[in-house]
Each structure stands twice: as structure tokens, then as C-alpha cells.
Coordinates of C-alpha atoms in Angstrom, one line a residue:
X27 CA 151.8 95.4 113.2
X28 CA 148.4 97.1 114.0
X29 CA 146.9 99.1 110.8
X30 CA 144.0 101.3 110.9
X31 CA 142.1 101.6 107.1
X32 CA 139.5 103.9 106.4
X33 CA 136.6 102.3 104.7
X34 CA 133.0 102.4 103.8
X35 CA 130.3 99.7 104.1
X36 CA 129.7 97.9 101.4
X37 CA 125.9 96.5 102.2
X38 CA 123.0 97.2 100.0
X39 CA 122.2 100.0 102.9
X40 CA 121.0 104.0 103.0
X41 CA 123.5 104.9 105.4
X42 CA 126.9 103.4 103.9
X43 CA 128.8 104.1 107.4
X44 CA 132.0 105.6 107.1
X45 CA 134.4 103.0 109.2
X46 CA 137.4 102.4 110.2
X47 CA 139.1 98.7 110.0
X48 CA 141.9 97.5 112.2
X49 CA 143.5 94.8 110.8
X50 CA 147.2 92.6 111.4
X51 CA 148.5 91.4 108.8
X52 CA 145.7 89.5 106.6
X53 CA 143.5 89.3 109.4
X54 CA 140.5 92.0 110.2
X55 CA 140.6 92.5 113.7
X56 CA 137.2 95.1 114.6
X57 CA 135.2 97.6 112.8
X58 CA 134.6 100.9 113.9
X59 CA 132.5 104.1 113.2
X60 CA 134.4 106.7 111.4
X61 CA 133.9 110.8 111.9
X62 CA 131.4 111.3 109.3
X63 CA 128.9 114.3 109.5
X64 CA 125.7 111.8 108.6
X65 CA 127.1 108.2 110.3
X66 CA 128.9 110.0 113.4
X67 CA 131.3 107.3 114.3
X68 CA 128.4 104.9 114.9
X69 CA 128.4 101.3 112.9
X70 CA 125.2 99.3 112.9
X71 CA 125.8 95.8 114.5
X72 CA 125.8 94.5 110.4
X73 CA 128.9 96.2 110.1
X74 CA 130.1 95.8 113.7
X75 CA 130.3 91.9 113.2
X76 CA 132.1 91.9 109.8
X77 CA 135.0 90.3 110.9
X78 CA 133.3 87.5 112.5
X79 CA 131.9 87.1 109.2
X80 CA 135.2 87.3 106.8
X81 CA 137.1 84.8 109.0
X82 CA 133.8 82.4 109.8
X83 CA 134.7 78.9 109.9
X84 CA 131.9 78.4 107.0
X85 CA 133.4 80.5 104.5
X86 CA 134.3 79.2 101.3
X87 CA 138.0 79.2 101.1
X88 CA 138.6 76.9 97.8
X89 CA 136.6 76.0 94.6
X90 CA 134.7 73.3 95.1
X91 CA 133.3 70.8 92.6
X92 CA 129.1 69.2 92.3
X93 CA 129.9 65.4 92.5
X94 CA 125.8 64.8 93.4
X95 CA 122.4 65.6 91.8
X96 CA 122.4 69.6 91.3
X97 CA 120.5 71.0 94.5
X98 CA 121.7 68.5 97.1
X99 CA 124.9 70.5 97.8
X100 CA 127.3 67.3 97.5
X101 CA 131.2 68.9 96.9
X102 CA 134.3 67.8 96.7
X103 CA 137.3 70.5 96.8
X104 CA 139.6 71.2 93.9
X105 CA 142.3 73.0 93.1
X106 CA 141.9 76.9 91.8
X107 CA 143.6 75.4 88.3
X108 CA 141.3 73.1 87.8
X109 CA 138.3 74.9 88.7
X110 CA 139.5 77.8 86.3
X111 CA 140.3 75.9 83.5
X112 CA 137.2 73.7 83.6
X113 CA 134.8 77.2 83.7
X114 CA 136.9 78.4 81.0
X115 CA 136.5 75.3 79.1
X116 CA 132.7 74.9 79.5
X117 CA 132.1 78.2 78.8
X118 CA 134.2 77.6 75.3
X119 CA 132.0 74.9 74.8
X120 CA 129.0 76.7 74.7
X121 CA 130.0 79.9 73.0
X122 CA 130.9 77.1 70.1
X123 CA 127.8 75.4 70.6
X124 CA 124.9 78.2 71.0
X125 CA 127.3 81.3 70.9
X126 CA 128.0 83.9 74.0
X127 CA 124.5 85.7 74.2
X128 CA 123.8 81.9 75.5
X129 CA 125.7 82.8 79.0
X130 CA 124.0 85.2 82.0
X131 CA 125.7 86.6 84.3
X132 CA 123.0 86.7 87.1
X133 CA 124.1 90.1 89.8
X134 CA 123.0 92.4 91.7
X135 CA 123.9 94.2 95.2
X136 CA 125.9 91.5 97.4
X137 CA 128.4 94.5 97.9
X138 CA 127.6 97.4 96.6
X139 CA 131.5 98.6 96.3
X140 CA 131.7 100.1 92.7
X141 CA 134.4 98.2 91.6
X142 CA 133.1 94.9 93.1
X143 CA 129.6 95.2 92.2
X144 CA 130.7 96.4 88.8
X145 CA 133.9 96.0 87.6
X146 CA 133.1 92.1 86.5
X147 CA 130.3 93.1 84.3
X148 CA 133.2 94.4 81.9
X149 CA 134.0 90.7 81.3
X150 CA 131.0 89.8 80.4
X151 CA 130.2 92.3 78.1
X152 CA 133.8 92.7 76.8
X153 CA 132.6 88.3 76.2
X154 CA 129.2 89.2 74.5
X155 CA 127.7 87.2 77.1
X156 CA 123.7 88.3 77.3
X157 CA 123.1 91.6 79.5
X158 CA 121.0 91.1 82.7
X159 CA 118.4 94.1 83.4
X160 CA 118.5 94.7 87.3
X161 CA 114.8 95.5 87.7
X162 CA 114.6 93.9 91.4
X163 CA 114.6 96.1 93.5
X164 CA 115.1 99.7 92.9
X165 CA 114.0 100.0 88.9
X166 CA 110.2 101.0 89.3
X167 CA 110.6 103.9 92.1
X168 CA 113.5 104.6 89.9
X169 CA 111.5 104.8 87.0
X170 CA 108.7 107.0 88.7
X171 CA 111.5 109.3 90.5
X172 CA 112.5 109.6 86.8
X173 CA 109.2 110.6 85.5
X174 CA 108.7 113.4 88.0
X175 CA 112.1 115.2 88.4
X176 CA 114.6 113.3 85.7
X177 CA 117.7 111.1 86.1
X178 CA 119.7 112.2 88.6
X179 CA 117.9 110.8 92.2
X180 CA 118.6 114.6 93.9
X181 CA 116.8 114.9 97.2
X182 CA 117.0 116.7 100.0
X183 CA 120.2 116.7 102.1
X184 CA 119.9 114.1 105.1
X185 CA 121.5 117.1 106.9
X186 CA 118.4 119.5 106.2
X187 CA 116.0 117.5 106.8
X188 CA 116.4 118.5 111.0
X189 CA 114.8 122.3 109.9
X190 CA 111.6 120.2 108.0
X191 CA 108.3 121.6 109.7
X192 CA 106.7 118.1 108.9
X193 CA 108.0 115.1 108.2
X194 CA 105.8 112.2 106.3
X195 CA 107.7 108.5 106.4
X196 CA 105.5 107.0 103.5
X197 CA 106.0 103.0 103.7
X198 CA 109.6 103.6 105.1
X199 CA 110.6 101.7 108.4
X200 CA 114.4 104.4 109.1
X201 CA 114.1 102.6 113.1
X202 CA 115.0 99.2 111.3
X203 CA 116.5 100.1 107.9
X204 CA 118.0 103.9 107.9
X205 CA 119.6 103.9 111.6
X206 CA 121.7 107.3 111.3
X207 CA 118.1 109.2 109.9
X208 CA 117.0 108.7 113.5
X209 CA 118.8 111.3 115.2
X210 CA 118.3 113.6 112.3
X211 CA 114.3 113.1 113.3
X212 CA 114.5 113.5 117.3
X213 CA 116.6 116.8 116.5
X214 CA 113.9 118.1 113.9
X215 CA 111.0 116.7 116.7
X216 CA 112.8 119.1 119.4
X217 CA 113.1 121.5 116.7
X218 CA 108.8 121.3 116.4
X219 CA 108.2 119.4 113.8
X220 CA 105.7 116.6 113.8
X221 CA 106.4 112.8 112.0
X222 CA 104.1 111.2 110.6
X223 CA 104.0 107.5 109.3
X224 CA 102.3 105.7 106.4
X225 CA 102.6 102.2 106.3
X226 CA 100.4 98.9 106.3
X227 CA 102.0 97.3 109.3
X228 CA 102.8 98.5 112.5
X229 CA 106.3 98.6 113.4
X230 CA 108.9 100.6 115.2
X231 CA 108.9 104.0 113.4
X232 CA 104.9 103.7 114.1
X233 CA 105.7 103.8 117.5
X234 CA 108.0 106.4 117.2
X235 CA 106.2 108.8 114.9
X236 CA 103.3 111.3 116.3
X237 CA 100.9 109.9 114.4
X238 CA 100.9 106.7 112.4
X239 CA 98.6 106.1 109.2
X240 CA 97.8 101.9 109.1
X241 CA 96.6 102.4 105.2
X242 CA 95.6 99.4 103.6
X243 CA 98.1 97.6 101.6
X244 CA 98.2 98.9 97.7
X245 CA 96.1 101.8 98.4
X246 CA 98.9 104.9 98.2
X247 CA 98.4 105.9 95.7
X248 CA 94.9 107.0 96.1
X249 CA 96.1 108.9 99.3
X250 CA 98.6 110.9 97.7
X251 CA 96.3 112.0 94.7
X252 CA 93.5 112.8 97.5
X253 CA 96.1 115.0 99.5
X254 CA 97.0 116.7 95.8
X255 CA 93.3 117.5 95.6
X256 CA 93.1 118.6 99.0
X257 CA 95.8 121.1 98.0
X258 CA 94.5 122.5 95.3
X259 CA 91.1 123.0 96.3
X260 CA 92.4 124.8 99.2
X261 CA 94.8 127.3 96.9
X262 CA 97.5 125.9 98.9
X263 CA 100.0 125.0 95.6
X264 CA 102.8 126.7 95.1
X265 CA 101.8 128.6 91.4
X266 CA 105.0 130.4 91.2
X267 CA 106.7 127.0 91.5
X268 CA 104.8 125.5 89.5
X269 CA 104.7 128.0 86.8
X270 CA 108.6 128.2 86.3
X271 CA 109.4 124.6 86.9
X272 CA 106.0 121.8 86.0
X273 CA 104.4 120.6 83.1
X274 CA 101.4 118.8 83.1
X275 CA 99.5 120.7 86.2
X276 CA 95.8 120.3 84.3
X277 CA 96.3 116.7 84.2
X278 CA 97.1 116.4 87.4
X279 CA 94.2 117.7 88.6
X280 CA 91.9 115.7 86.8
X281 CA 93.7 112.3 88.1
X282 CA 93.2 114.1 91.7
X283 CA 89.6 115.0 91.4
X284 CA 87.9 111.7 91.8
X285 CA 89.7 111.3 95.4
X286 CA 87.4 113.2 97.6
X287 CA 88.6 112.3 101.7
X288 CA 85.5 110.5 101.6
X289 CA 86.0 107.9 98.9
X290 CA 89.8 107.9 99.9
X291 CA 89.3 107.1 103.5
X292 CA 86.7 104.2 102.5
X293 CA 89.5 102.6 100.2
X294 CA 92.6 103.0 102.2
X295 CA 90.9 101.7 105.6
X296 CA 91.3 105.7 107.1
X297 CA 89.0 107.3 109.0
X298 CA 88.2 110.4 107.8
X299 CA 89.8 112.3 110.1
X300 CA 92.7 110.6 109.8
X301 CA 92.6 111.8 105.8
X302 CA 92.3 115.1 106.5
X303 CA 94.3 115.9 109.2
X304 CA 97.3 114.4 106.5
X305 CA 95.8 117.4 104.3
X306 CA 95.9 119.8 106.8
X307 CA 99.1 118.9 108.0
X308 CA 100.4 119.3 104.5
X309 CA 98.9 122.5 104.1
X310 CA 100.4 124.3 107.1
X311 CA 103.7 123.6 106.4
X312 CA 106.0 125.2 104.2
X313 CA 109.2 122.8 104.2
X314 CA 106.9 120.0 104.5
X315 CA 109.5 116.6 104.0
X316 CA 108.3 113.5 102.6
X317 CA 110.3 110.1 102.6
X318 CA 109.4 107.3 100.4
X319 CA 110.5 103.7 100.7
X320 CA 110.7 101.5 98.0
X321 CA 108.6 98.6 99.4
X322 CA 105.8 100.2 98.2
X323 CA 106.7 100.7 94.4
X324 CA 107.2 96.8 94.7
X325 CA 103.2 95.5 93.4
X326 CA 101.0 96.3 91.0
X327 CA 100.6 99.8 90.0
X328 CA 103.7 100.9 92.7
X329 CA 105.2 103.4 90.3
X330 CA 102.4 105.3 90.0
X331 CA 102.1 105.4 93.6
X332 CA 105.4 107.0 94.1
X333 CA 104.9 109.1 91.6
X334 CA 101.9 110.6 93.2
X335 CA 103.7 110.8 96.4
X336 CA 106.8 112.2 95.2
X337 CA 104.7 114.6 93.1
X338 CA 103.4 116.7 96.3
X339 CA 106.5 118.2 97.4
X340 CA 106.6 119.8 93.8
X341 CA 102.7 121.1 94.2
X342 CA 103.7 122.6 97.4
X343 CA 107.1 124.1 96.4
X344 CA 108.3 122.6 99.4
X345 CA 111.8 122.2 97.9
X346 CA 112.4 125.8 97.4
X347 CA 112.8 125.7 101.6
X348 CA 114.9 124.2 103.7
X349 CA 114.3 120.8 104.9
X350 CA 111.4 120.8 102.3
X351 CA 111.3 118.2 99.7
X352 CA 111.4 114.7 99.5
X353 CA 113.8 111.8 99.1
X354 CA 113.4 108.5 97.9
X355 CA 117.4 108.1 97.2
X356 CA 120.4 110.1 97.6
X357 CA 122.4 108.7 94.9
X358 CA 122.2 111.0 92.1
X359 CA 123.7 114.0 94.9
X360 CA 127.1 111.8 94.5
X361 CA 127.4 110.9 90.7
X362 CA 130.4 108.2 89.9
X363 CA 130.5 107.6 85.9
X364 CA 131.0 104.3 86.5
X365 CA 130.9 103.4 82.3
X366 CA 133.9 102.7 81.6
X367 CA 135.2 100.2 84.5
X368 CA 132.0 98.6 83.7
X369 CA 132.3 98.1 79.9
X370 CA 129.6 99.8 78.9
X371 CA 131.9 100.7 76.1
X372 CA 132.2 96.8 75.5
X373 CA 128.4 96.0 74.7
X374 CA 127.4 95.1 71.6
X375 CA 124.9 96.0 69.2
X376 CA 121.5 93.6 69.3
X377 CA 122.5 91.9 72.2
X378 CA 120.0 90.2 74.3
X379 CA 118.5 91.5 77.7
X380 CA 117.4 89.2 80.3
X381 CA 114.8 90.6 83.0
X382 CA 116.1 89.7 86.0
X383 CA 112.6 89.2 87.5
X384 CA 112.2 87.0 84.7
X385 CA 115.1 84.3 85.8
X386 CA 112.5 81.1 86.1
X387 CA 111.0 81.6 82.5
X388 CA 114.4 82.3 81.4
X389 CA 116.3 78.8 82.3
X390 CA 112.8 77.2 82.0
X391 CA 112.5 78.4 78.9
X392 CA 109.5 78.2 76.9
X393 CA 109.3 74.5 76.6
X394 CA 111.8 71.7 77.6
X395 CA 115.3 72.3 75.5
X396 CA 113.9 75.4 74.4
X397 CA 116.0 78.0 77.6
X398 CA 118.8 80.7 75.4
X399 CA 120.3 80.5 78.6
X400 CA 123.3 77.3 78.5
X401 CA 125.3 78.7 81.6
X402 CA 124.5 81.2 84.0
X403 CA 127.4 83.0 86.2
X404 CA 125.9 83.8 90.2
X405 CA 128.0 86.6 91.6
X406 CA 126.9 89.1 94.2
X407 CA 123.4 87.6 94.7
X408 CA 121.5 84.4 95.4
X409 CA 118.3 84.0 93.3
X410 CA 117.3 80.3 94.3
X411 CA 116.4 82.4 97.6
X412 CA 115.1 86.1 95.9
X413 CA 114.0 86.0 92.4
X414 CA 110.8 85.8 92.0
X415 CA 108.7 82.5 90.6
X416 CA 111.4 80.6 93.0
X417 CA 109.7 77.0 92.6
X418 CA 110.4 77.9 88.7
X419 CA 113.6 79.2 89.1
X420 CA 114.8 76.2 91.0
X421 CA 113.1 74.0 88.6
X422 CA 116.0 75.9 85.8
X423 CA 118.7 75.5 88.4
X424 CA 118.0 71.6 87.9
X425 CA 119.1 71.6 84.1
X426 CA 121.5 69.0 84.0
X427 CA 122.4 71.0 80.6
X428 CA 122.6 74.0 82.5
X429 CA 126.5 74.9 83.7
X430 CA 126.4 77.1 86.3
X431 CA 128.8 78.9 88.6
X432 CA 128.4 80.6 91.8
X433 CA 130.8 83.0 93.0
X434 CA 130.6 83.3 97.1
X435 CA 131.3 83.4 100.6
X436 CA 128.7 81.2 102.1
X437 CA 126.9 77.8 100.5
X438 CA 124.1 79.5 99.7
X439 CA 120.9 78.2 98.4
X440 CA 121.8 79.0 94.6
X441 CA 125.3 77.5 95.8
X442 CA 124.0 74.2 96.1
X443 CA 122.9 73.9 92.6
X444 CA 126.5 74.9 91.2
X445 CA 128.2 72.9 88.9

């Protein structure tokens, strides 16, 4: 018998598309868009080939135990008994040993379903085991986000942003990454209102955008604090905004002063024209829109860049229109307490954090025999292949001392140096 679920995609993605799933019996059959007012019955081809996925012939069906050196992915299969009781065993072992801050559980966005993503991170805490910070990805625009407007990621609505008089895509590719922004755009482009893209490298939403800004790689910052001086030396900021909702506005304006178009079009790689067309573009428009991606936030100094970025919708008072504002996620509009399923209620006092872009120096430690780390739990991500320092991290998956488990679908690269 046929069956027809409602669903939502669980990939690290901006869109999560509403679907439906048709499924018989145990098997998923397709995937299809659901009526949703953003996703509009369209799945991306990710999503699309999700059943050829769950029932590949590569999944990983049974546990399977290392019977070679740790990274030359030699298994034999074993029952689920066996392997159950030998992780609960050797996990035993070592909370005797060198006691259950010693174990990290290594996570992050595999699936980004709340209770798969999160739910397991009860055990460990509920355990004692050591708590893993997830800084990497989304934790410095976070932070900056933060800064500027507080804790809850409010944006504008996706919806709105079709009445935006301008819209500025700052290092954010929606043509390869945000598919179900695109018709939002062409509908605010008939509507009159002119895209713009900032970003380093060339690339689809370059092509489609009016006018695309090739800044040099590192250097938003400076643009951002150039446009706020731009605005303020042409009386175009928002004082009534400000006045009831900033802090801070002085310093701002010292930060901005030093970018002149000049000096800012020399360090990005503009021209000057270029600079100050941005400024006049900005300006003119009301419900100016800006976009940020968070590739951007991801080097040295990339907070501060999107704070200054995020920062100009405020000196504009863009968000008091519609389709003004900005966006860099819409997560805080939908807020899930997600504490107790968690365990947040389970963690300890003192207990140890673990940066997660910290994982080689970790199970390195700082000299041989010297790592806090005796086991390490893989679920919902595969650091051999995206933590940074990966020739270290690998070097810590070698510990023969090491136990490690890896919870998955495929024999990934971190899967090979499982115990």
C-alpha cells in the first residue's frame, strides 16, 4: 500500500523544502515538492535523489568491526550485540581509566532534523562526556549578527524581500546555494529593483545580478565601513531610527572616517566608480535589502566584516520598510526551545569544552600521550574530510589508544579510521 508523508528536508540548506515522501512499506519510493508559500512544490535535485541515496547499495546496513591498521578501512561485519556491547565496554574502560570528560562526541549538521541532530547530545551530557563547541561554520556571523541586533537571527521575511528597491547579495552565491530566493529576485527585478553582487569570484548570481562587485578577497569590511561613511557624509542616515533604536553611532563614525572611496577602491581592487555608485545606490533607496553569506565571516577578521555589513541596514533605517533590511539567517523568526531534548539540563558544572575547529590539537594533544581526549564518538559529520588542520587531525585519528566510533551511512573518510 502507497503512503504519502509530509516531510521537510533535512540538509544543512536555507531553503529546507517542504516535501512530500511516497513510500511502500519500508521502502522510499520518490520525493516531491510540497505546497509551501517559500519552496512552491519545487525540490532541489539533493532532495529529489534521496531515495537513491537511502536504499544505495553502499550504505552501511550493519556494524562493522577495524580488523587493519586505523585509516586503511579494512572491516569485517558483526553483529549489532556485539558491536553495542564492545562500545559500551570500552567506553567503561575509559570513564574508569581517565574519567567521562575523556570522551567527545564530535557533531555537527549531517541532518539538521532537531531531534536527530540533537536529541543524542542528551546522552552525552546526561554521561558527563566533554561538550564540543560547534564553531565551524555559522558561530562567527553568528556572533557578529549578535553584536549588532542580539540573539534572535530576525531578518527580513523571504516573502518581502520582492517589494526591496535594491537588493545587495554580499559574498552570497542564492543561484547555487538558496534556489527558492531566485524567484523571489526575478519578481522584485520586474517589480524595479536593481541586484547587485559582492563577491571575489565570479559565478552564477554574478551573471545574473545588474551589476557585479569582484572585491578582493578579505577586503569587506573596508567596503561596508566606506559605504557607512558615504552615508553619513551625505545626511542620508536614518536619525529618527537611530535615535530610538542604536547605541554607539559616534563610534561608528570614527571607524568609517578613514575609508574615503579613494583609499577603499585602492584596497578592495574597485574602481572608483564602482565604489560609489554602491554609495549611491544605497542612498536612493529606502527599503534597500542586503544579504550576507557566511563564507565571508570564515578568515581573519570576518566578523567584523559582517558586522559592518549588517550594520547599514540599521544606519539607513531600511528595516522600518518593507522589503528593507537584511538577512544573514532566518532562524531566530522560527524559535524551537530545543533545551530540554537536548540535555542541556544534563551538563555539568566545570565541564570541559572542546573547540571544534580545534579537533587536530585536541587528539594530538600537546605532546605524545599527553591528548584528554581517549575516545571520540563521529555522528552527523566527518572531520578527517572538514575540520580544519586535517593532516593533524588525521595524525589523532591514528592513535592506536584512541577508540573511536563513527555513526553513518557511507564509509566516509573519518569511517575508515573507526575502531
Amino acid at each position: 500500500m502507497l503512503r504519502v508523508l509530509p516531510s521537510v528536508c533535512p540538509l544543512d540548506c536555507p531553503d529546507t523544502c517542504a516535501v512530500n515522501i511516497t513510500v511502500k512499506g519500508d521502502q522510499v519510493l520518490k520525493l516531491d515538492g510540497a505546497d509551501h508559500p517559500i519552496t512552491r512544490k519545487f525540490a532541489c535535485v539533493k532532495m529529489a535523489r534521496f531515495p537513491e541515496k537511502q536504499h544505495h547499495p553502499d550504505r552501511l546496513t550493519v556494524p562493522l568491526k577495524r580488523v587493519g591498521r586505523k585509516g586503511e578501512g579494512k572491516f569485517v561485519p558483526v553483529s549489532w550485540d556485539e558491536a553495542l556491547e564492545g562500545i559500551a565496554a570500552e567506553l567503561k574502560l575509559r570513564i574508569t581509566r581517565f574519567g567521562e570528560q575523556s570522551i567527545l562526541p564530535f557533531s555537527y549538521a549531517g541532518t539538521m532534523g532537531l531531534i536527530e541532530r540533537d536529541f543524542p547530545l542528551a546522552f552525552f551530557r546526561g554521561l558527563g562526556a566533554a561538550e564540543l563547541d560547534w564553531t565551524i561554520c555559522a558561530a562567527t556571523g553568528g556572533a557578529a549578527w549578535e553584536f549588532n541586533y542580539g540573539p534572535n537571527k530576525l531578518s527580513t521575511a523571504p516573502e518581502d524581500v520582492e517589494h526591496s528597491g535594491l537588493i545587495v547579495l554580499w559574498g552570497f552565491n542564492p543561484l547555487r546555494s538558496n534556489s527558492h530566493l531566485v524567484p523571489i529576485l526575478k519578481a522584485a527585478r520586474k517589480r524595479g529593483a536593481r541586484i547587485v553582487h559582492i563577491d571575489p569570484f565570479r559565478n552564477e548570481t554574478s551573471k545574473f545580478a545588474d551589476t557585479h562587485l569582484q572585491v578582493s578577497v578579505g577586503t569587506d569590511a573596508a567596503l561596508a565601513l566606506c559605504m557607512g561613511r558615504e552615508i553619513l557624509s551625505r545626511e542620508r542616515q536614518d536619525n529618527e531610527y537611530l535615535d530610538a533604536y542604536a547605541t554607539g553611532l559616534d563610534a561608528y563614525q570614527a571607524a568609517c572616517q578613514e575609508w574615503t572611496i579613494e583609499r577603499t577602491a585602492d584596497y578592495c581592487g574597485l574602481s572608483i566608480d564602482e565604489v560609489r555608485c554602491l554609495a549611491d545606490a544605497l542612498c536612493a533607496s529606502q527599503n534597500s535589502f542586503i544579504k550576507v553569506g557566511y563564507g565571508l565571516s570564515r578568515n581573519e577578521g570576518g566578523g567584523n566584516a559582517v558586522r559592518a555589513i549588517t550594520l547599514l541596514p540599521a544606519l539607513l533605517g531600511s528595516w522600518k520598510h518593507k522589503g528593507g533590511g537584511g538577512a544573514l539567517s532566518t532562524s531566530g523568526g522560527f524559535y524551537l526551545n530545543t533545551n530540554r531534548y537536548s540535555g542541556e539540563h544534563l551538563l555539568r558544572p566545570n565541564r570541559r569544552h572542546v573547540n571544534q575547529n580545534q579537533l587536530g590539537s585536541e587528539l594530538v594533544g600537546s605532546e605524545p600521550g599527553k591528548s584528554a581526549t581517549s575516545a571520540l564518538i563521529v555522528f552527523n559529520s566527518n572531520p578527517a574530510a572538514i575540520a580544519p588542520a586535517s593532516g593533524l587531525v588525521r595524525q589523532g585519528l591514528e592513535r592506536e589508544d584512541l577508540f573511536t566510533v563513527v555513526i553513518e551511512h557511507f564509509q566516509t573518510d573519518t569511517a575508515d579510521y573507526a575502531d
